[in-house]
Amino acid sequence: MKPIYDFSTHLFSTLAKIATGTNSKLGKLVDGRENLFRKLAEFRKNFTAPIAWFHVASLGEYEQARPVIAELKRKMPEYGVVVSFFSPSGFDHVSNKSQSDVDFITYLPIDTPRNAKMFLGILQPALAFFVKYDLWANHIFTAKKMKIPLFLISASMRTDQIYFKVYGGFFRKILESFAHIFTQNRETIDLLEGVGIGCTTLTGDTRYDRVKQISGDSKDFPEIKAFVEDKPVLVVGSAWEEDMDLILPFINTHSEYCYIVAPHDINVQAIEKWQKRIVRKSIKYSEIGKNQSADVLFIDNIGMLSSLYQYARIAYIGGAFGKGLHNILEPLAYGIPVVFGNLQKVTKFPEAEISKNQGCGFSVSTEKEFEEIMGELEDPEVYQKACSSAEKLVSGNLGSAAKIIQSVMDQIKKS
């Protein structure tokens, strides 16, 4: 199986180079890796401290890593931190801003044996952390050969993954290479034990630590505070077309609410199309300084959403009908109920079912169901119960990062 895997990564690398210089995702993936090894060598030449290397797929996994990185820096300040990304979207978003506790940000090279040896030969990490699922065989096997302790954090696995198939032996070797696997749930431990992997600990989802930190450090927007005044606010986070189809009838018939809509993609044409379907006055955030009064505010920039929930009475989180549910833990950290679409990929987002069971999350499939849920949440007793459940859910799942780093420190002392 490994020869087939290596051939496929070589083939992907070759084909991807055809897209060099284009504005496609594939083109960005190739162009972003230009001079990767030279930049890494320059950093390592001037940075002599031991390195803790974190690899993430994209922005979501980086957010899961951040509490662990912060805790590592707090408990093990002698370590530097290097974060590698696979996705251009994640790399671009993070590398353009100063990142506390991170000393260097890089792409991960395409996972060929040669690239893995070069990358790890230059970086020489003392510790390696992979986050959730982006597991690249050659980098992991090479790190193990170099006797670098490997840790998988925030693991959340499903029965349909290749690791648990009869023909998944090669991929199980990837999991077997980790010194320890820290899981989000008990089901993952059961799956791993079922294939003979026992070095596991249930530490929970590190995103709870992260969203609690975000809610405590949320940025204030006086212009939005003035916009909403004293009205109850529905914040629509990461809205797709399917979500707006469900919500727009409610917006048009319920003037008691003020609405803040953050689209999944900032597309001016899509926003204007939605505005035409709304019978009430709406404006874009870029127009908010023009003293235009309105009932609906469309956010036409990025980076604000996680702080907008501070103004919300209720949040609707998009993506469930399509490519994937956006982060529902962010609004829950503000102690408000969340509504989302009926999930197409239930096992990929266990937090949705957890929130429903706790009484702070509500899924809907139709306009009528959405209106019914909003109506139920008008009852002060029902609403307060949902808010209390949200606060309890988040507070009861804090501390994952501290558990992970303490365990890592204990294992380092034993080795």
JSON list of N, CA and C in Angstrom, two decimals, residues 356-415:
[
{"chain": "A", "resi": 356, "resn": "LYS", "atom": "N", "xyz": [-28.16, 19.76, 21.19]},
{"chain": "A", "resi": 356, "resn": "LYS", "atom": "CA", "xyz": [-29.59, 19.45, 21.17]},
{"chain": "A", "resi": 356, "resn": "LYS", "atom": "C", "xyz": [-29.98, 18.68, 22.42]},
{"chain": "A", "resi": 357, "resn": "ASN", "atom": "N", "xyz": [-29.16, 17.71, 22.80]},
{"chain": "A", "resi": 357, "resn": "ASN", "atom": "CA", "xyz": [-29.45, 16.92, 24.00]},
{"chain": "A", "resi": 357, "resn": "ASN", "atom": "C", "xyz": [-29.40, 17.76, 25.26]},
{"chain": "A", "resi": 358, "resn": "GLN", "atom": "N", "xyz": [-28.53, 18.78, 25.25]},
{"chain": "A", "resi": 358, "resn": "GLN", "atom": "CA", "xyz": [-28.40, 19.65, 26.41]},
{"chain": "A", "resi": 358, "resn": "GLN", "atom": "C", "xyz": [-29.51, 20.69, 26.49]},
{"chain": "A", "resi": 359, "resn": "GLY", "atom": "N", "xyz": [-30.19, 20.93, 25.36]},
{"chain": "A", "resi": 359, "resn": "GLY", "atom": "CA", "xyz": [-31.29, 21.88, 25.36]},
{"chain": "A", "resi": 359, "resn": "GLY", "atom": "C", "xyz": [-30.92, 23.29, 24.95]},
{"chain": "A", "resi": 360, "resn": "CYS", "atom": "N", "xyz": [-29.73, 23.46, 24.35]},
{"chain": "A", "resi": 360, "resn": "CYS", "atom": "CA", "xyz": [-29.32, 24.80, 23.90]},
{"chain": "A", "resi": 360, "resn": "CYS", "atom": "C", "xyz": [-29.14, 24.87, 22.39]},
{"chain": "A", "resi": 361, "resn": "GLY", "atom": "N", "xyz": [-29.29, 23.75, 21.70]},
{"chain": "A", "resi": 361, "resn": "GLY", "atom": "CA", "xyz": [-29.19, 23.70, 20.25]},
{"chain": "A", "resi": 361, "resn": "GLY", "atom": "C", "xyz": [-30.48, 23.18, 19.65]},
{"chain": "A", "resi": 362, "resn": "PHE", "atom": "N", "xyz": [-30.88, 23.74, 18.50]},
{"chain": "A", "resi": 362, "resn": "PHE", "atom": "CA", "xyz": [-32.15, 23.37, 17.89]},
{"chain": "A", "resi": 362, "resn": "PHE", "atom": "C", "xyz": [-31.95, 23.25, 16.37]},
{"chain": "A", "resi": 363, "resn": "SER", "atom": "N", "xyz": [-32.32, 22.12, 15.79]},
{"chain": "A", "resi": 363, "resn": "SER", "atom": "CA", "xyz": [-32.18, 21.93, 14.35]},
{"chain": "A", "resi": 363, "resn": "SER", "atom": "C", "xyz": [-33.54, 22.07, 13.67]},
{"chain": "A", "resi": 364, "resn": "VAL", "atom": "N", "xyz": [-33.50, 22.64, 12.48]},
{"chain": "A", "resi": 364, "resn": "VAL", "atom": "CA", "xyz": [-34.73, 22.87, 11.72]},
{"chain": "A", "resi": 364, "resn": "VAL", "atom": "C", "xyz": [-34.52, 22.47, 10.26]},
{"chain": "A", "resi": 365, "resn": "SER", "atom": "N", "xyz": [-35.59, 22.08, 9.60]},
{"chain": "A", "resi": 365, "resn": "SER", "atom": "CA", "xyz": [-35.52, 21.69, 8.19]},
{"chain": "A", "resi": 365, "resn": "SER", "atom": "C", "xyz": [-36.32, 22.60, 7.28]},
{"chain": "A", "resi": 366, "resn": "THR", "atom": "N", "xyz": [-37.29, 23.29, 7.85]},
{"chain": "A", "resi": 366, "resn": "THR", "atom": "CA", "xyz": [-38.20, 24.10, 7.04]},
{"chain": "A", "resi": 366, "resn": "THR", "atom": "C", "xyz": [-38.39, 25.48, 7.64]},
{"chain": "A", "resi": 367, "resn": "GLU", "atom": "N", "xyz": [-38.97, 26.38, 6.84]},
{"chain": "A", "resi": 367, "resn": "GLU", "atom": "CA", "xyz": [-39.30, 27.72, 7.31]},
{"chain": "A", "resi": 367, "resn": "GLU", "atom": "C", "xyz": [-40.25, 27.65, 8.51]},
{"chain": "A", "resi": 368, "resn": "LYS", "atom": "N", "xyz": [-41.21, 26.73, 8.43]},
{"chain": "A", "resi": 368, "resn": "LYS", "atom": "CA", "xyz": [-42.20, 26.59, 9.50]},
{"chain": "A", "resi": 368, "resn": "LYS", "atom": "C", "xyz": [-41.53, 26.16, 10.81]},
{"chain": "A", "resi": 369, "resn": "GLU", "atom": "N", "xyz": [-40.62, 25.19, 10.72]},
{"chain": "A", "resi": 369, "resn": "GLU", "atom": "CA", "xyz": [-39.92, 24.73, 11.92]},
{"chain": "A", "resi": 369, "resn": "GLU", "atom": "C", "xyz": [-39.08, 25.85, 12.53]},
{"chain": "A", "resi": 370, "resn": "PHE", "atom": "N", "xyz": [-38.45, 26.64, 11.67]},
{"chain": "A", "resi": 370, "resn": "PHE", "atom": "CA", "xyz": [-37.65, 27.76, 12.18]},
{"chain": "A", "resi": 370, "resn": "PHE", "atom": "C", "xyz": [-38.53, 28.75, 12.93]},
{"chain": "A", "resi": 371, "resn": "GLU", "atom": "N", "xyz": [-39.67, 29.08, 12.35]},
{"chain": "A", "resi": 371, "resn": "GLU", "atom": "CA", "xyz": [-40.58, 30.02, 13.00]},
{"chain": "A", "resi": 371, "resn": "GLU", "atom": "C", "xyz": [-41.09, 29.46, 14.32]},
{"chain": "A", "resi": 372, "resn": "GLU", "atom": "N", "xyz": [-41.36, 28.16, 14.36]},
{"chain": "A", "resi": 372, "resn": "GLU", "atom": "CA", "xyz": [-41.85, 27.53, 15.59]},
{"chain": "A", "resi": 372, "resn": "GLU", "atom": "C", "xyz": [-40.80, 27.60, 16.70]},
{"chain": "A", "resi": 373, "resn": "ILE", "atom": "N", "xyz": [-39.55, 27.29, 16.35]},
{"chain": "A", "resi": 373, "resn": "ILE", "atom": "CA", "xyz": [-38.48, 27.35, 17.35]},
{"chain": "A", "resi": 373, "resn": "ILE", "atom": "C", "xyz": [-38.29, 28.77, 17.87]},
{"chain": "A", "resi": 374, "resn": "MET", "atom": "N", "xyz": [-38.30, 29.74, 16.95]},
{"chain": "A", "resi": 374, "resn": "MET", "atom": "CA", "xyz": [-38.16, 31.14, 17.37]},
{"chain": "A", "resi": 374, "resn": "MET", "atom": "C", "xyz": [-39.31, 31.54, 18.28]},
{"chain": "A", "resi": 375, "resn": "GLY", "atom": "N", "xyz": [-40.50, 31.03, 17.99]},
{"chain": "A", "resi": 375, "resn": "GLY", "atom": "CA", "xyz": [-41.66, 31.32, 18.82]},
{"chain": "A", "resi": 375, "resn": "GLY", "atom": "C", "xyz": [-41.52, 30.71, 20.22]},
{"chain": "A", "resi": 376, "resn": "GLU", "atom": "N", "xyz": [-41.04, 29.48, 20.28]},
{"chain": "A", "resi": 376, "resn": "GLU", "atom": "CA", "xyz": [-40.84, 28.82, 21.58]},
{"chain": "A", "resi": 376, "resn": "GLU", "atom": "C", "xyz": [-39.82, 29.58, 22.42]},
{"chain": "A", "resi": 377, "resn": "LEU", "atom": "N", "xyz": [-38.79, 30.11, 21.78]},
{"chain": "A", "resi": 377, "resn": "LEU", "atom": "CA", "xyz": [-37.75, 30.82, 22.51]},
{"chain": "A", "resi": 377, "resn": "LEU", "atom": "C", "xyz": [-38.19, 32.22, 22.94]},
{"chain": "A", "resi": 378, "resn": "GLU", "atom": "N", "xyz": [-39.39, 32.63, 22.53]},
{"chain": "A", "resi": 378, "resn": "GLU", "atom": "CA", "xyz": [-39.95, 33.89, 23.02]},
{"chain": "A", "resi": 378, "resn": "GLU", "atom": "C", "xyz": [-40.42, 33.73, 24.46]},
{"chain": "A", "resi": 379, "resn": "ASP", "atom": "N", "xyz": [-40.73, 32.51, 24.87]},
{"chain": "A", "resi": 379, "resn": "ASP", "atom": "CA", "xyz": [-41.14, 32.25, 26.25]},
{"chain": "A", "resi": 379, "resn": "ASP", "atom": "C", "xyz": [-39.94, 32.48, 27.16]},
{"chain": "A", "resi": 380, "resn": "PRO", "atom": "N", "xyz": [-40.01, 33.43, 28.10]},
{"chain": "A", "resi": 380, "resn": "PRO", "atom": "CA", "xyz": [-38.86, 33.76, 28.96]},
{"chain": "A", "resi": 380, "resn": "PRO", "atom": "C", "xyz": [-38.29, 32.55, 29.70]},
{"chain": "A", "resi": 381, "resn": "GLU", "atom": "N", "xyz": [-39.16, 31.67, 30.15]},
{"chain": "A", "resi": 381, "resn": "GLU", "atom": "CA", "xyz": [-38.69, 30.50, 30.88]},
{"chain": "A", "resi": 381, "resn": "GLU", "atom": "C", "xyz": [-37.94, 29.54, 29.97]},
{"chain": "A", "resi": 382, "resn": "VAL", "atom": "N", "xyz": [-38.45, 29.30, 28.77]},
{"chain": "A", "resi": 382, "resn": "VAL", "atom": "CA", "xyz": [-37.80, 28.42, 27.79]},
{"chain": "A", "resi": 382, "resn": "VAL", "atom": "C", "xyz": [-36.46, 29.00, 27.37]},
{"chain": "A", "resi": 383, "resn": "TYR", "atom": "N", "xyz": [-36.47, 30.32, 27.14]},
{"chain": "A", "resi": 383, "resn": "TYR", "atom": "CA", "xyz": [-35.24, 30.99, 26.70]},
{"chain": "A", "resi": 383, "resn": "TYR", "atom": "C", "xyz": [-34.16, 30.92, 27.77]},
{"chain": "A", "resi": 384, "resn": "GLN", "atom": "N", "xyz": [-34.52, 31.21, 28.99]},
{"chain": "A", "resi": 384, "resn": "GLN", "atom": "CA", "xyz": [-33.54, 31.21, 30.08]},
{"chain": "A", "resi": 384, "resn": "GLN", "atom": "C", "xyz": [-32.98, 29.82, 30.31]},
{"chain": "A", "resi": 385, "resn": "LYS", "atom": "N", "xyz": [-33.82, 28.82, 30.17]},
{"chain": "A", "resi": 385, "resn": "LYS", "atom": "CA", "xyz": [-33.37, 27.44, 30.32]},
{"chain": "A", "resi": 385, "resn": "LYS", "atom": "C", "xyz": [-32.34, 27.10, 29.25]},
{"chain": "A", "resi": 386, "resn": "ALA", "atom": "N", "xyz": [-32.58, 27.55, 28.01]},
{"chain": "A", "resi": 386, "resn": "ALA", "atom": "CA", "xyz": [-31.64, 27.29, 26.91]},
{"chain": "A", "resi": 386, "resn": "ALA", "atom": "C", "xyz": [-30.32, 28.02, 27.15]},
{"chain": "A", "resi": 387, "resn": "CYS", "atom": "N", "xyz": [-30.40, 29.25, 27.65]},
{"chain": "A", "resi": 387, "resn": "CYS", "atom": "CA", "xyz": [-29.19, 30.01, 27.95]},
{"chain": "A", "resi": 387, "resn": "CYS", "atom": "C", "xyz": [-28.37, 29.35, 29.05]},
{"chain": "A", "resi": 388, "resn": "SER", "atom": "N", "xyz": [-29.04, 28.90, 30.09]},
{"chain": "A", "resi": 388, "resn": "SER", "atom": "CA", "xyz": [-28.36, 28.21, 31.18]},
{"chain": "A", "resi": 388, "resn": "SER", "atom": "C", "xyz": [-27.70, 26.92, 30.70]},
{"chain": "A", "resi": 389, "resn": "SER", "atom": "N", "xyz": [-28.38, 26.22, 29.80]},
{"chain": "A", "resi": 389, "resn": "SER", "atom": "CA", "xyz": [-27.83, 24.99, 29.24]},
{"chain": "A", "resi": 389, "resn": "SER", "atom": "C", "xyz": [-26.58, 25.27, 28.42]},
{"chain": "A", "resi": 390, "resn": "ALA", "atom": "N", "xyz": [-26.58, 26.37, 27.68]},
{"chain": "A", "resi": 390, "resn": "ALA", "atom": "CA", "xyz": [-25.41, 26.75, 26.89]},
{"chain": "A", "resi": 390, "resn": "ALA", "atom": "C", "xyz": [-24.21, 27.03, 27.79]},
{"chain": "A", "resi": 391, "resn": "GLU", "atom": "N", "xyz": [-24.46, 27.80, 28.83]},
{"chain": "A", "resi": 391, "resn": "GLU", "atom": "CA", "xyz": [-23.37, 28.12, 29.77]},
{"chain": "A", "resi": 391, "resn": "GLU", "atom": "C", "xyz": [-22.84, 26.86, 30.45]},
{"chain": "A", "resi": 392, "resn": "LYS", "atom": "N", "xyz": [-23.73, 25.97, 30.82]},
{"chain": "A", "resi": 392, "resn": "LYS", "atom": "CA", "xyz": [-23.33, 24.73, 31.47]},
{"chain": "A", "resi": 392, "resn": "LYS", "atom": "C", "xyz": [-22.54, 23.83, 30.54]},
{"chain": "A", "resi": 393, "resn": "LEU", "atom": "N", "xyz": [-22.96, 23.76, 29.27]},
{"chain": "A", "resi": 393, "resn": "LEU", "atom": "CA", "xyz": [-22.27, 22.92, 28.30]},
{"chain": "A", "resi": 393, "resn": "LEU", "atom": "C", "xyz": [-20.83, 23.38, 28.10]},
{"chain": "A", "resi": 394, "resn": "VAL", "atom": "N", "xyz": [-20.63, 24.68, 27.93]},
{"chain": "A", "resi": 394, "resn": "VAL", "atom": "CA", "xyz": [-19.29, 25.20, 27.68]},
{"chain": "A", "resi": 394, "resn": "VAL", "atom": "C", "xyz": [-18.42, 25.09, 28.93]},
{"chain": "A", "resi": 395, "resn": "SER", "atom": "N", "xyz": [-18.93, 25.54, 30.07]},
{"chain": "A", "resi": 395, "resn": "SER", "atom": "CA", "xyz": [-18.13, 25.51, 31.30]},
{"chain": "A", "resi": 395, "resn": "SER", "atom": "C", "xyz": [-17.77, 24.09, 31.71]},
{"chain": "A", "resi": 396, "resn": "GLY", "atom": "N", "xyz": [-18.65, 23.14, 31.40]},
{"chain": "A", "resi": 396, "resn": "GLY", "atom": "CA", "xyz": [-18.40, 21.75, 31.77]},
{"chain": "A", "resi": 396, "resn": "GLY", "atom": "C", "xyz": [-17.38, 21.05, 30.89]},
{"chain": "A", "resi": 397, "resn": "ASN", "atom": "N", "xyz": [-16.99, 21.70, 29.80]},
{"chain": "A", "resi": 397, "resn": "ASN", "atom": "CA", "xyz": [-16.03, 21.08, 28.88]},
{"chain": "A", "resi": 397, "resn": "ASN", "atom": "C", "xyz": [-14.72, 21.86, 28.77]},
{"chain": "A", "resi": 398, "resn": "LEU", "atom": "N", "xyz": [-14.47, 22.74, 29.72]},
{"chain": "A", "resi": 398, "resn": "LEU", "atom": "CA", "xyz": [-13.21, 23.49, 29.71]},
{"chain": "A", "resi": 398, "resn": "LEU", "atom": "C", "xyz": [-12.07, 22.65, 30.30]},
{"chain": "A", "resi": 399, "resn": "GLY", "atom": "N", "xyz": [-10.86, 23.00, 29.95]},
{"chain": "A", "resi": 399, "resn": "GLY", "atom": "CA", "xyz": [-9.68, 22.37, 30.56]},
{"chain": "A", "resi": 399, "resn": "GLY", "atom": "C", "xyz": [-9.00, 21.32, 29.71]},
{"chain": "A", "resi": 400, "resn": "SER", "atom": "N", "xyz": [-9.43, 21.12, 28.47]},
{"chain": "A", "resi": 400, "resn": "SER", "atom": "CA", "xyz": [-8.83, 20.09, 27.62]},
{"chain": "A", "resi": 400, "resn": "SER", "atom": "C", "xyz": [-7.35, 20.37, 27.37]},
{"chain": "A", "resi": 401, "resn": "ALA", "atom": "N", "xyz": [-7.02, 21.63, 27.08]},
{"chain": "A", "resi": 401, "resn": "ALA", "atom": "CA", "xyz": [-5.63, 21.98, 26.77]},
{"chain": "A", "resi": 401, "resn": "ALA", "atom": "C", "xyz": [-4.71, 21.69, 27.94]},
{"chain": "A", "resi": 402, "resn": "ALA", "atom": "N", "xyz": [-5.16, 22.03, 29.14]},
{"chain": "A", "resi": 402, "resn": "ALA", "atom": "CA", "xyz": [-4.34, 21.79, 30.33]},
{"chain": "A", "resi": 402, "resn": "ALA", "atom": "C", "xyz": [-4.11, 20.30, 30.55]},
{"chain": "A", "resi": 403, "resn": "LYS", "atom": "N", "xyz": [-5.13, 19.50, 30.32]},
{"chain": "A", "resi": 403, "resn": "LYS", "atom": "CA", "xyz": [-4.99, 18.04, 30.47]},
{"chain": "A", "resi": 403, "resn": "LYS", "atom": "C", "xyz": [-3.98, 17.48, 29.47]},
{"chain": "A", "resi": 404, "resn": "ILE", "atom": "N", "xyz": [-4.04, 17.97, 28.23]},
{"chain": "A", "resi": 404, "resn": "ILE", "atom": "CA", "xyz": [-3.14, 17.47, 27.19]},
{"chain": "A", "resi": 404, "resn": "ILE", "atom": "C", "xyz": [-1.69, 17.80, 27.53]},
{"chain": "A", "resi": 405, "resn": "ILE", "atom": "N", "xyz": [-1.42, 19.06, 27.86]},
{"chain": "A", "resi": 405, "resn": "ILE", "atom": "CA", "xyz": [-0.03, 19.45, 28.11]},
{"chain": "A", "resi": 405, "resn": "ILE", "atom": "C", "xyz": [0.51, 18.80, 29.38]},
{"chain": "A", "resi": 406, "resn": "GLN", "atom": "N", "xyz": [-0.33, 18.63, 30.38]},
{"chain": "A", "resi": 406, "resn": "GLN", "atom": "CA", "xyz": [0.15, 17.95, 31.59]},
{"chain": "A", "resi": 406, "resn": "GLN", "atom": "C", "xyz": [0.53, 16.50, 31.28]},
{"chain": "A", "resi": 407, "resn": "SER", "atom": "N", "xyz": [-0.28, 15.84, 30.47]},
{"chain": "A", "resi": 407, "resn": "SER", "atom": "CA", "xyz": [0.02, 14.47, 30.08]},
{"chain": "A", "resi": 407, "resn": "SER", "atom": "C", "xyz": [1.30, 14.40, 29.25]},
{"chain": "A", "resi": 408, "resn": "VAL", "atom": "N", "xyz": [1.47, 15.35, 28.33]},
{"chain": "A", "resi": 408, "resn": "VAL", "atom": "CA", "xyz": [2.69, 15.38, 27.51]},
{"chain": "A", "resi": 408, "resn": "VAL", "atom": "C", "xyz": [3.92, 15.57, 28.40]},
{"chain": "A", "resi": 409, "resn": "MET", "atom": "N", "xyz": [3.83, 16.48, 29.35]},
{"chain": "A", "resi": 409, "resn": "MET", "atom": "CA", "xyz": [4.95, 16.74, 30.27]},
{"chain": "A", "resi": 409, "resn": "MET", "atom": "C", "xyz": [5.28, 15.48, 31.07]},
{"chain": "A", "resi": 410, "resn": "ASP", "atom": "N", "xyz": [4.24, 14.79, 31.54]},
{"chain": "A", "resi": 410, "resn": "ASP", "atom": "CA", "xyz": [4.46, 13.56, 32.31]},
{"chain": "A", "resi": 410, "resn": "ASP", "atom": "C", "xyz": [5.16, 12.49, 31.44]},
{"chain": "A", "resi": 411, "resn": "GLN", "atom": "N", "xyz": [4.75, 12.39, 30.19]},
{"chain": "A", "resi": 411, "resn": "GLN", "atom": "CA", "xyz": [5.37, 11.40, 29.29]},
{"chain": "A", "resi": 411, "resn": "GLN", "atom": "C", "xyz": [6.80, 11.75, 28.95]},
{"chain": "A", "resi": 412, "resn": "ILE", "atom": "N", "xyz": [7.09, 13.02, 28.82]},
{"chain": "A", "resi": 412, "resn": "ILE", "atom": "CA", "xyz": [8.45, 13.45, 28.52]},
{"chain": "A", "resi": 412, "resn": "ILE", "atom": "C", "xyz": [9.37, 13.10, 29.70]},
{"chain": "A", "resi": 413, "resn": "LYS", "atom": "N", "xyz": [8.89, 13.29, 30.91]},
{"chain": "A", "resi": 413, "resn": "LYS", "atom": "CA", "xyz": [9.69, 13.00, 32.11]},
{"chain": "A", "resi": 413, "resn": "LYS", "atom": "C", "xyz": [10.01, 11.50, 32.19]},
{"chain": "A", "resi": 414, "resn": "LYS", "atom": "N", "xyz": [9.06, 10.67, 31.74]},
{"chain": "A", "resi": 414, "resn": "LYS", "atom": "CA", "xyz": [9.26, 9.22, 31.83]},
{"chain": "A", "resi": 414, "resn": "LYS", "atom": "C", "xyz": [10.22, 8.70, 30.76]},
{"chain": "A", "resi": 415, "resn": "SER", "atom": "N", "xyz": [10.32, 9.44, 29.64]},
{"chain": "A", "resi": 415, "resn": "SER", "atom": "CA", "xyz": [11.12, 8.95, 28.51]},
{"chain": "A", "resi": 415, "resn": "SER", "atom": "C", "xyz": [12.63, 9.23, 28.70]}
]
